[in-house]
């Protein structure tokens, strides 16, 4: 009985460790995949630091572009992105897309900073150091670090690189 309990606990932590490692790899791929020769950038100045957007040049992926909206300090900025892109504030990654994975991380932690990013059917709202994710009907999740996997139709919420919960959502 004790051995079974020990193995259950061990396998649970091993699964969480694999997820945490996967989240780190996704972020590395997002940043590493956008090089000077295949990307463009946009800078949106703000009162509390600039938002920078790096995305694949539309020359490399002409049919995979999409319209993204950023609301930063009450200024809405739409932009056309390639299939992969990242958004930083003060050189810290807050949002990115790599293949079918969306990564969001709450870094904003001063003076009621407000950033909202509308991507596909979801709104990622940054307030203080948390992210709230909404769809057209309701709030879906709140967390510090969240990955959406389009293939699995699920959100995974992390804190300090540890998986806290997974939530499946409809397409």
GROMACS .gro file of C-alpha atoms in nm:
model
  171
    1UNK     CA    1   0.000   0.000   0.000
    2UNK     CA    2   0.281   0.242   0.090
    3UNK     CA    3   0.466   0.159  -0.230
    4UNK     CA    4   0.155   0.231  -0.439
    5UNK     CA    5   0.105   0.567  -0.264
    6UNK     CA    6   0.473   0.655  -0.313
    7UNK     CA    7   0.458   0.565  -0.685
    8UNK     CA    8   0.140   0.770  -0.732
    9UNK     CA    9   0.302   1.076  -0.574
   10UNK     CA   10   0.622   1.025  -0.773
   11UNK     CA   11   0.438   0.993  -1.105
   12UNK     CA   12   0.227   1.301  -1.029
   13UNK     CA   13   0.535   1.517  -0.967
   14UNK     CA   14   0.710   1.370  -1.273
   15UNK     CA   15   0.413   1.471  -1.493
   16UNK     CA   16   0.416   1.825  -1.350
   17UNK     CA   17   0.790   1.850  -1.409
   18UNK     CA   18   0.744   1.752  -1.775
   19UNK     CA   19   0.480   2.023  -1.819
   20UNK     CA   20   0.704   2.284  -1.654
   21UNK     CA   21   0.991   2.186  -1.881
   22UNK     CA   22   0.760   2.210  -2.184
   23UNK     CA   23   0.657   2.567  -2.089
   24UNK     CA   24   1.022   2.674  -2.070
   25UNK     CA   25   1.093   2.518  -2.409
   26UNK     CA   26   0.794   2.696  -2.566
   27UNK     CA   27   0.919   3.036  -2.445
   28UNK     CA   28   1.270   2.963  -2.573
   29UNK     CA   29   1.131   2.867  -2.915
   30UNK     CA   30   0.915   3.180  -2.929
   31UNK     CA   31   1.207   3.411  -2.867
   32UNK     CA   32   1.467   3.210  -3.058
   33UNK     CA   33   1.247   3.165  -3.365
   34UNK     CA   34   1.222   3.537  -3.438
   35UNK     CA   35   1.551   3.647  -3.591
   36UNK     CA   36   1.650   3.972  -3.756
   37UNK     CA   37   1.627   3.820  -4.103
   38UNK     CA   38   1.273   3.686  -4.066
   39UNK     CA   39   1.096   3.933  -3.837
   40UNK     CA   40   0.961   4.283  -3.806
   41UNK     CA   41   0.887   4.486  -3.495
   42UNK     CA   42   0.645   4.752  -3.374
   43UNK     CA   43   0.693   4.973  -3.067
   44UNK     CA   44   0.398   5.124  -2.878
   45UNK     CA   45   0.519   5.389  -2.629
   46UNK     CA   46   0.341   5.419  -2.295
   47UNK     CA   47   0.357   5.600  -1.964
   48UNK     CA   48   0.513   5.304  -1.786
   49UNK     CA   49   0.734   5.147  -2.050
   50UNK     CA   50   0.716   5.056  -2.415
   51UNK     CA   51   0.529   4.759  -2.556
   52UNK     CA   52   0.731   4.593  -2.831
   53UNK     CA   53   0.588   4.346  -3.078
   54UNK     CA   54   0.811   4.112  -3.279
   55UNK     CA   55   0.650   3.901  -3.547
   56UNK     CA   56   0.740   3.693  -3.847
   57UNK     CA   57   0.771   3.890  -4.165
   58UNK     CA   58   0.465   3.842  -4.383
   59UNK     CA   59   0.707   3.754  -4.665
   60UNK     CA   60   0.784   3.423  -4.494
   61UNK     CA   61   0.422   3.338  -4.409
   62UNK     CA   62   0.199   3.541  -4.645
   63UNK     CA   63  -0.124   3.350  -4.574
   64UNK     CA   64  -0.096   3.304  -4.198
   65UNK     CA   65  -0.142   3.663  -4.082
   66UNK     CA   66  -0.407   3.767  -3.834
   67UNK     CA   67  -0.532   4.087  -3.673
   68UNK     CA   68  -0.443   4.139  -3.304
   69UNK     CA   69  -0.568   4.425  -3.084
   70UNK     CA   70  -0.370   4.568  -2.793
   71UNK     CA   71  -0.532   4.812  -2.550
   72UNK     CA   72  -0.246   4.981  -2.363
   73UNK     CA   73  -0.321   5.275  -2.133
   74UNK     CA   74  -0.656   5.336  -2.312
   75UNK     CA   75  -0.496   5.343  -2.658
   76UNK     CA   76  -0.609   5.062  -2.887
   77UNK     CA   77  -0.352   4.947  -3.144
   78UNK     CA   78  -0.444   4.685  -3.402
   79UNK     CA   79  -0.164   4.514  -3.594
   80UNK     CA   80  -0.128   4.240  -3.851
   81UNK     CA   81   0.090   3.957  -3.723
   82UNK     CA   82   0.254   3.660  -3.886
   83UNK     CA   83   0.192   3.308  -3.762
   84UNK     CA   84   0.447   3.345  -3.478
   85UNK     CA   85   0.497   3.658  -3.269
   86UNK     CA   86   0.592   3.783  -2.923
   87UNK     CA   87   0.493   4.092  -2.726
   88UNK     CA   88   0.725   4.235  -2.460
   89UNK     CA   89   0.703   4.515  -2.208
   90UNK     CA   90   1.028   4.655  -2.069
   91UNK     CA   91   1.202   4.366  -2.251
   92UNK     CA   92   1.004   4.101  -2.060
   93UNK     CA   93   0.788   3.857  -2.252
   94UNK     CA   94   0.420   3.902  -2.167
   95UNK     CA   95   0.254   3.727  -2.462
   96UNK     CA   96   0.351   3.510  -2.757
   97UNK     CA   97   0.239   3.258  -3.013
   98UNK     CA   98   0.447   2.971  -3.146
   99UNK     CA   99   0.278   2.722  -3.378
  100UNK     CA  100  -0.040   2.617  -3.195
  101UNK     CA  101   0.064   2.733  -2.848
  102UNK     CA  102  -0.018   3.070  -2.691
  103UNK     CA  103   0.192   3.185  -2.395
  104UNK     CA  104   0.094   3.465  -2.153
  105UNK     CA  105   0.280   3.581  -1.844
  106UNK     CA  106   0.192   3.853  -1.593
  107UNK     CA  107   0.485   4.088  -1.535
  108UNK     CA  108   0.300   4.413  -1.483
  109UNK     CA  109   0.309   4.496  -1.114
  110UNK     CA  110   0.308   4.871  -1.062
  111UNK     CA  111   0.063   5.160  -1.051
  112UNK     CA  112  -0.241   4.979  -1.189
  113UNK     CA  113  -0.083   4.924  -1.528
  114UNK     CA  114  -0.340   4.795  -1.774
  115UNK     CA  115  -0.282   4.599  -2.093
  116UNK     CA  116  -0.537   4.391  -2.277
  117UNK     CA  117  -0.461   4.173  -2.580
  118UNK     CA  118  -0.740   4.036  -2.798
  119UNK     CA  119  -0.632   3.727  -2.987
  120UNK     CA  120  -0.882   3.505  -3.168
  121UNK     CA  121  -1.183   3.460  -2.937
  122UNK     CA  122  -1.002   3.542  -2.614
  123UNK     CA  123  -0.907   3.860  -2.431
  124UNK     CA  124  -0.594   3.844  -2.214
  125UNK     CA  125  -0.624   4.121  -1.954
  126UNK     CA  126  -0.314   4.212  -1.753
  127UNK     CA  127  -0.370   4.388  -1.423
  128UNK     CA  128  -0.103   4.398  -1.156
  129UNK     CA  129   0.084   4.067  -1.190
  130UNK     CA  130  -0.206   3.843  -1.290
  131UNK     CA  131  -0.370   3.761  -1.621
  132UNK     CA  132  -0.745   3.725  -1.656
  133UNK     CA  133  -0.865   3.546  -1.966
  134UNK     CA  134  -1.214   3.605  -2.103
  135UNK     CA  135  -1.409   3.474  -2.394
  136UNK     CA  136  -1.726   3.636  -2.523
  137UNK     CA  137  -1.934   3.486  -2.243
  138UNK     CA  138  -1.736   3.475  -1.919
  139UNK     CA  139  -1.406   3.482  -1.740
  140UNK     CA  140  -1.221   3.157  -1.801
  141UNK     CA  141  -0.903   3.175  -1.591
  142UNK     CA  142  -0.681   3.387  -1.372
  143UNK     CA  143  -0.313   3.313  -1.324
  144UNK     CA  144   0.044   3.436  -1.344
  145UNK     CA  145   0.161   3.221  -1.635
  146UNK     CA  146  -0.074   3.050  -1.881
  147UNK     CA  147  -0.028   2.841  -2.194
  148UNK     CA  148  -0.310   2.770  -2.436
  149UNK     CA  149  -0.263   2.462  -2.652
  150UNK     CA  150  -0.486   2.482  -2.958
  151UNK     CA  151  -0.439   2.112  -3.040
  152UNK     CA  152  -0.564   2.008  -2.696
  153UNK     CA  153  -0.815   2.297  -2.664
  154UNK     CA  154  -0.697   2.356  -2.311
  155UNK     CA  155  -0.537   2.618  -2.090
  156UNK     CA  156  -0.258   2.522  -1.849
  157UNK     CA  157  -0.195   2.755  -1.552
  158UNK     CA  158   0.153   2.771  -1.398
  159UNK     CA  159   0.310   2.945  -1.101
  160UNK     CA  160   0.690   2.946  -1.066
  161UNK     CA  161   0.712   2.686  -1.344
  162UNK     CA  162   0.479   2.443  -1.163
  163UNK     CA  163   0.154   2.332  -1.322
  164UNK     CA  164  -0.140   2.435  -1.102
  165UNK     CA  165  -0.435   2.334  -1.317
  166UNK     CA  166  -0.556   2.252  -1.667
  167UNK     CA  167  -0.887   2.368  -1.809
  168UNK     CA  168  -1.033   2.236  -2.133
  169UNK     CA  169  -1.234   2.480  -2.340
  170UNK     CA  170  -1.451   2.446  -2.649
  171UNK     CA  171  -1.335   2.566  -2.988
   0.00000   0.00000   0.00000
